[in-house]
Tab-separated table of C-alpha atoms in Angstrom:
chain	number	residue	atom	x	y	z
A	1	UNK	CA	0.000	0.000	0.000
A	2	UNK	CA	1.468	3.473	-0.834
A	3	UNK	CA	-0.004	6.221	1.644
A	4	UNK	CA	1.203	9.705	0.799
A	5	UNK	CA	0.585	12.702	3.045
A	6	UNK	CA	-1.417	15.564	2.904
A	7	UNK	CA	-0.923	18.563	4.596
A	8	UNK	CA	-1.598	22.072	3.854
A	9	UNK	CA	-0.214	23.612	6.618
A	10	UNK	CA	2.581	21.880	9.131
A	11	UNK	CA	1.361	22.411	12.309
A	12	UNK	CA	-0.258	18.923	12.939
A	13	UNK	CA	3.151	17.056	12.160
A	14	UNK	CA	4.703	18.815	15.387
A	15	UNK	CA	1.454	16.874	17.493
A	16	UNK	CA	2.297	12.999	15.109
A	17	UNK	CA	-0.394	13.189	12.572
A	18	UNK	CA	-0.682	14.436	8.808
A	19	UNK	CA	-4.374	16.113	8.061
A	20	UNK	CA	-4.993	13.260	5.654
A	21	UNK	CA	-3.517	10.470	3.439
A	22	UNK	CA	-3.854	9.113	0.160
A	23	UNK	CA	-4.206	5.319	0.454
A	24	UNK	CA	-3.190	3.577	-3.134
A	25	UNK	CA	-3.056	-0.028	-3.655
A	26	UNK	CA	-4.443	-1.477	-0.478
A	27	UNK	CA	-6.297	-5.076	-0.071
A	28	UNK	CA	-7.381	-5.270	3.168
A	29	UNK	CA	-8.987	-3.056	5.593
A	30	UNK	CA	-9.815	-3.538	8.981
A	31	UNK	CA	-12.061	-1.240	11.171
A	32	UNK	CA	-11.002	-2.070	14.935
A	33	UNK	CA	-13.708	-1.015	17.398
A	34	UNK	CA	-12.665	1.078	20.272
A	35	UNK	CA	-9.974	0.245	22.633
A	36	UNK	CA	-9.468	0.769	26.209
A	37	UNK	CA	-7.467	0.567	29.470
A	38	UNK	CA	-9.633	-3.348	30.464
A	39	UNK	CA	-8.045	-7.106	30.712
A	40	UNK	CA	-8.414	-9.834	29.128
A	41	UNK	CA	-11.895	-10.217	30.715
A	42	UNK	CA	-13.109	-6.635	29.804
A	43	UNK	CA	-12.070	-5.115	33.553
A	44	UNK	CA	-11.130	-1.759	33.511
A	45	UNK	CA	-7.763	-1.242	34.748
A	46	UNK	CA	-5.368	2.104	35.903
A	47	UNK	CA	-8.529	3.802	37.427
A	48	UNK	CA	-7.951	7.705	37.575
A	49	UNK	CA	-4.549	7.361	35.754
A	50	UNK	CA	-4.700	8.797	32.246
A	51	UNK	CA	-1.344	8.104	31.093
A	52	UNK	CA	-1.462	4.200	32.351
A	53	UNK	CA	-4.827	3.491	30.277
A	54	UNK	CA	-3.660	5.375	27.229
A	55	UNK	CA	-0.431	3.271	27.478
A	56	UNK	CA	-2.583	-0.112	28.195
A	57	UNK	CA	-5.535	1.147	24.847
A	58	UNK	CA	-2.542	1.253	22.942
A	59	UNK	CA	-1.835	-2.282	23.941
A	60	UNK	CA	-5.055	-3.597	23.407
A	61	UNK	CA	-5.116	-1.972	19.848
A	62	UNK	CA	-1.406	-3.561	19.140
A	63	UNK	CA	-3.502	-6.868	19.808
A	64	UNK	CA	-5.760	-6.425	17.993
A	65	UNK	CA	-4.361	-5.226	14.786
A	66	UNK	CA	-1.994	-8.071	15.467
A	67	UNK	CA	-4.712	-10.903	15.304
A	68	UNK	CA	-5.129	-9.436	12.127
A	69	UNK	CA	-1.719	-10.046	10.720
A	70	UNK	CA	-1.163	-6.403	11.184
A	71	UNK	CA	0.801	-3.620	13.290
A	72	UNK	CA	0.932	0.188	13.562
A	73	UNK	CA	2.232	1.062	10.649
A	74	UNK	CA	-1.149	-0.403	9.180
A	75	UNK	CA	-3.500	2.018	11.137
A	76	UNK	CA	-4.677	4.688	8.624
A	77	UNK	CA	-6.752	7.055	11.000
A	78	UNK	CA	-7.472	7.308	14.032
A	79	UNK	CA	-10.435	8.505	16.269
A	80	UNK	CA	-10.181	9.320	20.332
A	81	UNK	CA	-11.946	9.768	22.897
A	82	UNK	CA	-11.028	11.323	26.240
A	83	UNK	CA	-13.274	12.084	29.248
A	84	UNK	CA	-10.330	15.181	29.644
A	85	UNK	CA	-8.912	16.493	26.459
A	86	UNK	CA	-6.032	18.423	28.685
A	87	UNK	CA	-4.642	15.295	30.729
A	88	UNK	CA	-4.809	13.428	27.392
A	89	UNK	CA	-2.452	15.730	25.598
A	90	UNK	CA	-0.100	16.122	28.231
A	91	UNK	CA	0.535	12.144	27.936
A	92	UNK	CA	0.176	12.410	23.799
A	93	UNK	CA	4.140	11.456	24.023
A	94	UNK	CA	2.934	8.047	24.408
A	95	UNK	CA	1.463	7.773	21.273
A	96	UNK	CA	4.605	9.449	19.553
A	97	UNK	CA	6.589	6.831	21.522
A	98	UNK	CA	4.184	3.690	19.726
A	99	UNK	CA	3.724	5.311	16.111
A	100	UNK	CA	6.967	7.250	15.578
A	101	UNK	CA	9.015	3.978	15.892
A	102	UNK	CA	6.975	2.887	12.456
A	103	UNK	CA	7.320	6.070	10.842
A	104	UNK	CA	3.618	6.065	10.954
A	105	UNK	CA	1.194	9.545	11.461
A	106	UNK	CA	-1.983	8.655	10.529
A	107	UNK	CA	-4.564	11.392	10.672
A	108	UNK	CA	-6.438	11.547	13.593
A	109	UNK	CA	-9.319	13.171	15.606
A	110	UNK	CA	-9.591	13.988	19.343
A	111	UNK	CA	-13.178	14.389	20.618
A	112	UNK	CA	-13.525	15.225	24.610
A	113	UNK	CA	-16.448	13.563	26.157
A	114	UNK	CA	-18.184	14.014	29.245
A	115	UNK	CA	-17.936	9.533	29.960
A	116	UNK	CA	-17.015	6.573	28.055
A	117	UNK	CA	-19.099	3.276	28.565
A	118	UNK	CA	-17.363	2.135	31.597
A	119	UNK	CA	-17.293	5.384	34.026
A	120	UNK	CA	-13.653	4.396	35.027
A	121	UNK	CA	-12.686	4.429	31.670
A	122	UNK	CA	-11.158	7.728	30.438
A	123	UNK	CA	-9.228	7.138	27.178
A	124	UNK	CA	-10.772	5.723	23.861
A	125	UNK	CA	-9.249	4.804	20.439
A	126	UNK	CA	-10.624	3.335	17.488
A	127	UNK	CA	-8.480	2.377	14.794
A	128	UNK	CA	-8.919	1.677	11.050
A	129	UNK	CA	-6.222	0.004	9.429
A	130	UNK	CA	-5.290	-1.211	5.879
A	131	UNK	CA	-2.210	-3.568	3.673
């Protein structure tokens, strides 16, 4: 798959993301639902610590892209959710820390909301990939 980047102004590359890509020769794509800070069994874990369930959503999306023969490098947008936009982008490092590694800056979206489904929960991501 060849992705190039599009971005009209530079500002988002300083924050990991490009404002869009063009996706060319792709076969697969996989829509991942959203991922959170929860176990194996679905128990939310790291209650009232933002930057230990963004690190633990990011490891629930690694497994699940990787079930699907896939990794980082295939995500191709992203959308998140935090119940506090402000503690979420002081620990945004952590996601420059998983997708800089693969050269990868998908374009993204950050939407604050006032609770996720589990009211521990306070970090989101959903994940479309492609190959």
């Amino acid at each position: 798959m060849k992705r190039t980047p599009v971005n009209p102004w530079a500002w988002s590359l300083k924050l990991g993301y490009h404002q869009a890509e063009i996706l060319e020769g792709g076969h697969r794509q996989l829509v991942c639902a959203g991922q959170t800070a929860v176990d194996a069994e679905g128990n939310p874990q790291h209650p009232g610590d933002m930057r230990g369930q963004i690190a633990l959503a990011l490891d629930n999306l690694e497994a699940v892209l990787g079930a699907a023969g896939m990794n980082l490098a295939n995500v191709t947008s992203l959308r998140i959710y935090a119940t506090d936009v402000d503690e979420a982008l002081k620990n945004f490092d952590l996601m420059g820390m998983r997708f800089g590694p693969v050269d990868a800056a998908p374009p993204m979206t950050l939407v604050g909301v006032t609770r996720l489904a589990l009211a521990p929960l306070l970090f989101e991501i959903e994940a479309t990939a492609a190959d």
